[in-house]
Tab-separated table of C-alpha atoms in Angstrom:
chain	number	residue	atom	x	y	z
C	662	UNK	CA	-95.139	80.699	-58.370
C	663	UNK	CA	-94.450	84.594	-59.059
C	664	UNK	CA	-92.362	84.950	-62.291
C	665	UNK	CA	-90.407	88.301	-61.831
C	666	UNK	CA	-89.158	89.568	-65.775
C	667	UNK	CA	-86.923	91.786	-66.585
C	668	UNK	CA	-88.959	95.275	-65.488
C	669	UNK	CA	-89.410	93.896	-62.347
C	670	UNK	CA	-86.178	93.855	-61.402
C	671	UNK	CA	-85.281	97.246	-63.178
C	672	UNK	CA	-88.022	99.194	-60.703
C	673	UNK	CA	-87.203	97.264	-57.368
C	674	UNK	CA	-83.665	97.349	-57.795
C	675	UNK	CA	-83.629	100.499	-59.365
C	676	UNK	CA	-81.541	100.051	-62.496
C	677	UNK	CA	-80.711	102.581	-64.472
C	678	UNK	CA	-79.507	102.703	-68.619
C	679	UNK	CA	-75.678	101.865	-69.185
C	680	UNK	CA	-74.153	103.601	-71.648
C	681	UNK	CA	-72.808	100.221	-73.199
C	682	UNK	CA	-76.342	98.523	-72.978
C	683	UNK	CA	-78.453	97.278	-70.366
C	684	UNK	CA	-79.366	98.491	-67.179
C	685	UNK	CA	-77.117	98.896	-63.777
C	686	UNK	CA	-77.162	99.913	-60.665
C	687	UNK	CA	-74.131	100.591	-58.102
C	688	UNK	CA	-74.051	98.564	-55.033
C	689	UNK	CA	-71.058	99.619	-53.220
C	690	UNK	CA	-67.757	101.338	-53.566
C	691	UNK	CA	-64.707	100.512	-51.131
C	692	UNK	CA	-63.949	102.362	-48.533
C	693	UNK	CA	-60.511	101.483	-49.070
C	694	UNK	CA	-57.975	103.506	-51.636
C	695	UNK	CA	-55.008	102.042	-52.974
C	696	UNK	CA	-52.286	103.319	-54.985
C	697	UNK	CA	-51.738	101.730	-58.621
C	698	UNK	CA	-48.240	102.346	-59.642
C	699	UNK	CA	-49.660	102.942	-63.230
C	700	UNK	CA	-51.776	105.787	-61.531
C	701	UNK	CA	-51.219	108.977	-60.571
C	702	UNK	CA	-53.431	109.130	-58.132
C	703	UNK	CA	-55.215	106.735	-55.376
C	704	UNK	CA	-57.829	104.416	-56.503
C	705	UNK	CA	-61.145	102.626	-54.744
C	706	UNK	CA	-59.830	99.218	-53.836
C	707	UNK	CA	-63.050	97.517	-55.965
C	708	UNK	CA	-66.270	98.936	-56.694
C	709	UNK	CA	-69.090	96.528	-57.262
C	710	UNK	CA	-72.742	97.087	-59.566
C	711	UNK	CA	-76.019	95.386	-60.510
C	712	UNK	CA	-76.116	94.904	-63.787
C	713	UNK	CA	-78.976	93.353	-66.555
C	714	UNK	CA	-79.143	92.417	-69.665
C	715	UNK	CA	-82.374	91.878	-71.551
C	716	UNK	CA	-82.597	89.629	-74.766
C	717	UNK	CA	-82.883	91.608	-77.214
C	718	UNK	CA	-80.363	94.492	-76.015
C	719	UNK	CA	-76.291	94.068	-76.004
C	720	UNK	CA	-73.662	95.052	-73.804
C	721	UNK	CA	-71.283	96.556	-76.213
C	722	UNK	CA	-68.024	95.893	-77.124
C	723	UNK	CA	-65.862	98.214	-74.288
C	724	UNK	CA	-62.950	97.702	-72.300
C	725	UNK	CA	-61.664	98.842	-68.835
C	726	UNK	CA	-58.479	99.367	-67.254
C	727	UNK	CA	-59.355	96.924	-64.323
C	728	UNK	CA	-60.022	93.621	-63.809
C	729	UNK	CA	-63.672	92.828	-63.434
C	730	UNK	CA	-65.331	89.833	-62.000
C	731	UNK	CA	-68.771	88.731	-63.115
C	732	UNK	CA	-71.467	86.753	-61.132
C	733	UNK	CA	-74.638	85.498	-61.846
C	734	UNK	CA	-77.994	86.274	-59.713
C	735	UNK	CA	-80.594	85.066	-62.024
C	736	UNK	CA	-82.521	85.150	-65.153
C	737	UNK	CA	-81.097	83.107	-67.985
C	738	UNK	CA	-77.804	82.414	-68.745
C	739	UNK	CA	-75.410	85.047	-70.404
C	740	UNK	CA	-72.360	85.042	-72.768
C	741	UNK	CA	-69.516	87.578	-72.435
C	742	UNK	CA	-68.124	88.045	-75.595
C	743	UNK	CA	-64.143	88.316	-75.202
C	744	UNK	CA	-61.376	89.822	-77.514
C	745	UNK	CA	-58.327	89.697	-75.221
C	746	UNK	CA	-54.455	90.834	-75.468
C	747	UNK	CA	-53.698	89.318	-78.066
C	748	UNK	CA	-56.708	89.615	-80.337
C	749	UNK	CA	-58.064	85.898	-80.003
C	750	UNK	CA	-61.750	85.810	-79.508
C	751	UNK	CA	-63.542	83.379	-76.961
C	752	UNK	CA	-67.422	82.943	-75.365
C	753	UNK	CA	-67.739	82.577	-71.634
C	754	UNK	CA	-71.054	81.280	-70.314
C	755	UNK	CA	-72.187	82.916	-66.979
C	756	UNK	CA	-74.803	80.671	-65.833
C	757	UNK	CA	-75.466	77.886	-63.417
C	758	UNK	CA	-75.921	74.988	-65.941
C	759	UNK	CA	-72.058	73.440	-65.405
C	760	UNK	CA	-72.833	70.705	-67.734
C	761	UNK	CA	-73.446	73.060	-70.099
C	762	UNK	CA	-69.846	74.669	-69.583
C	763	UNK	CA	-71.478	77.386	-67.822
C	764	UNK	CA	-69.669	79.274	-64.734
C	765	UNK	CA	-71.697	81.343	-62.072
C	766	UNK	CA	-68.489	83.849	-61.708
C	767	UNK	CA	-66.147	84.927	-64.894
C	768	UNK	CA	-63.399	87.268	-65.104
C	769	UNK	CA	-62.523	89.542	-67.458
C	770	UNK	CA	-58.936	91.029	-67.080
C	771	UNK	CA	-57.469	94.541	-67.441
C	772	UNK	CA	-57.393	95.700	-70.997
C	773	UNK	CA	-59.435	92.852	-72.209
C	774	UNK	CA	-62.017	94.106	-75.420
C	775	UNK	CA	-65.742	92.505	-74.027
C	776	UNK	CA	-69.337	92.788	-74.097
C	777	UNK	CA	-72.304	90.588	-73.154
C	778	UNK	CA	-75.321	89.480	-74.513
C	779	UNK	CA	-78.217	86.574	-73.263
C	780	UNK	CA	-78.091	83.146	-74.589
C	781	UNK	CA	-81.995	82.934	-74.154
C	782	UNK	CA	-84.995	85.073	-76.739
C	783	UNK	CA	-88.017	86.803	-74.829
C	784	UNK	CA	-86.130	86.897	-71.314
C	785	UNK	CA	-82.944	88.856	-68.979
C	786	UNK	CA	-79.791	87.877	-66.845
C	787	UNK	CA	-79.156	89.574	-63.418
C	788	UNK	CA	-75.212	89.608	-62.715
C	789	UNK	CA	-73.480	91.243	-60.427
C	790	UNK	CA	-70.072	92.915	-61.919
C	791	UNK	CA	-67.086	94.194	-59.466
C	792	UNK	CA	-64.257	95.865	-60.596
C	793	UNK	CA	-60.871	96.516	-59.224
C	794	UNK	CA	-59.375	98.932	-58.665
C	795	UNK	CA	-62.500	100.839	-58.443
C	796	UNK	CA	-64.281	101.645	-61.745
C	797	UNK	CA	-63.472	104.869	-63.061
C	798	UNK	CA	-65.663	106.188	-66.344
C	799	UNK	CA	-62.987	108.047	-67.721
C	800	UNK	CA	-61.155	103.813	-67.490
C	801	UNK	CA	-64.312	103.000	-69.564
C	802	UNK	CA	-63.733	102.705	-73.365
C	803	UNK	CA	-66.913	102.028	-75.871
C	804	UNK	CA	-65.360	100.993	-79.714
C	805	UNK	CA	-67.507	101.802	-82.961
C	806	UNK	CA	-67.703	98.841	-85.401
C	807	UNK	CA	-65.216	100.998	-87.764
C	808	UNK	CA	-61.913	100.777	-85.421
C	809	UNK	CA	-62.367	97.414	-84.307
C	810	UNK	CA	-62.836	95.958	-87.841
C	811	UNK	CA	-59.509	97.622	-88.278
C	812	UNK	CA	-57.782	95.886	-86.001
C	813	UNK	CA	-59.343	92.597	-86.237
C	814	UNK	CA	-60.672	91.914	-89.487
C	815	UNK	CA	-60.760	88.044	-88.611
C	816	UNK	CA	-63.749	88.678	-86.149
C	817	UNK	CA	-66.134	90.955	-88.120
C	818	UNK	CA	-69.293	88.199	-87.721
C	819	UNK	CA	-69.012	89.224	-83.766
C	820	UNK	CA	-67.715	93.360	-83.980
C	821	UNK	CA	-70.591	93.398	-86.347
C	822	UNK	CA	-73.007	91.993	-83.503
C	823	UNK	CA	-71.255	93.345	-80.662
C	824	UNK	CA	-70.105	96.650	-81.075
C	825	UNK	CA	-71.960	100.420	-82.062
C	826	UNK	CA	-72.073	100.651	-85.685
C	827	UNK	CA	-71.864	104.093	-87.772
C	828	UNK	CA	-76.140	105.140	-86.803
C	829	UNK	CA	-76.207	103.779	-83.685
């Protein structure tokens, strides 16, 4: 049997560094444009990306302005870290493993605070992500350690993991 690692899918898919961690690639953007009545302007219906995770990196702690649905393609299993609306923290497990309480597609909703990291040392997770509306970077929101901690003291064992600190 032909174990593929991480690099292997990095090259042949040809991935890319995130600025929040990891590596992506996009897949496809729709065609279709609708009009948000929060926007000003007309919006890709969904956009969709490759996206991977190694062990030892992080997605960090960022949050969109669209809801974005997760799936799982391979690898190990993955945990999106979630700070939502109203500032309660969760884990979701993206994985195949149901027993485990792991899902192969999560969502993460609009305005939701979230970042990723795998469940498994010395390995990667391959996920698709799709956002909609289409994602936008200037949507995309990266938080520092400092501003979070402000706002949630209660979950400084996870911003302290999860999010950029001050020499980063």
């Amino acid at each position: 049997m032909n174990v593929k690692n991480a690099q292997y899918w990095i090259s042949n898919l040809g991935l890319s560094p995130h600025p929040e961690g990891g590596f992506y690639k996009s897949t496809y953007e729709s065609t279709t444009f609708i009009s948000d009545s929060q926007e000003t302007n007309n919006r890709k219906l969904y956009t969709s990306i490759y996206f991977l995770l190694r062990s030892n990196d992080i997605s960090h702690f960022h949050r969109l302005k669209s809801d974005e649905l997760w799936y799982y393609h391979g690898g190990s299993a993955l945990t999106v870290h979630v700070i939502d609306v109203n500032g309660d923290y969760k884990e979701i497990k993206l994985g195949l493993d149901l027993e485990k309480g792991e899902k192969p597609q999560v969502l993460v909703p609009r305005n939701t605070i979230f970042g990723s990291s795998v469940m498994e040392k010395d390995t990667y997770s391959l996920v698709g992500c799709m956002v909609s509306p289409g994602f936008e970077f200037e949507d995309f929101e990266l938080f520092r350690q400092e501003e979070l901690l402000k706002e949630y003291p209660q979950h400084e064992q996870i911003i302290r993991k999860m999010a950029y600190g001050t020499n980063e």
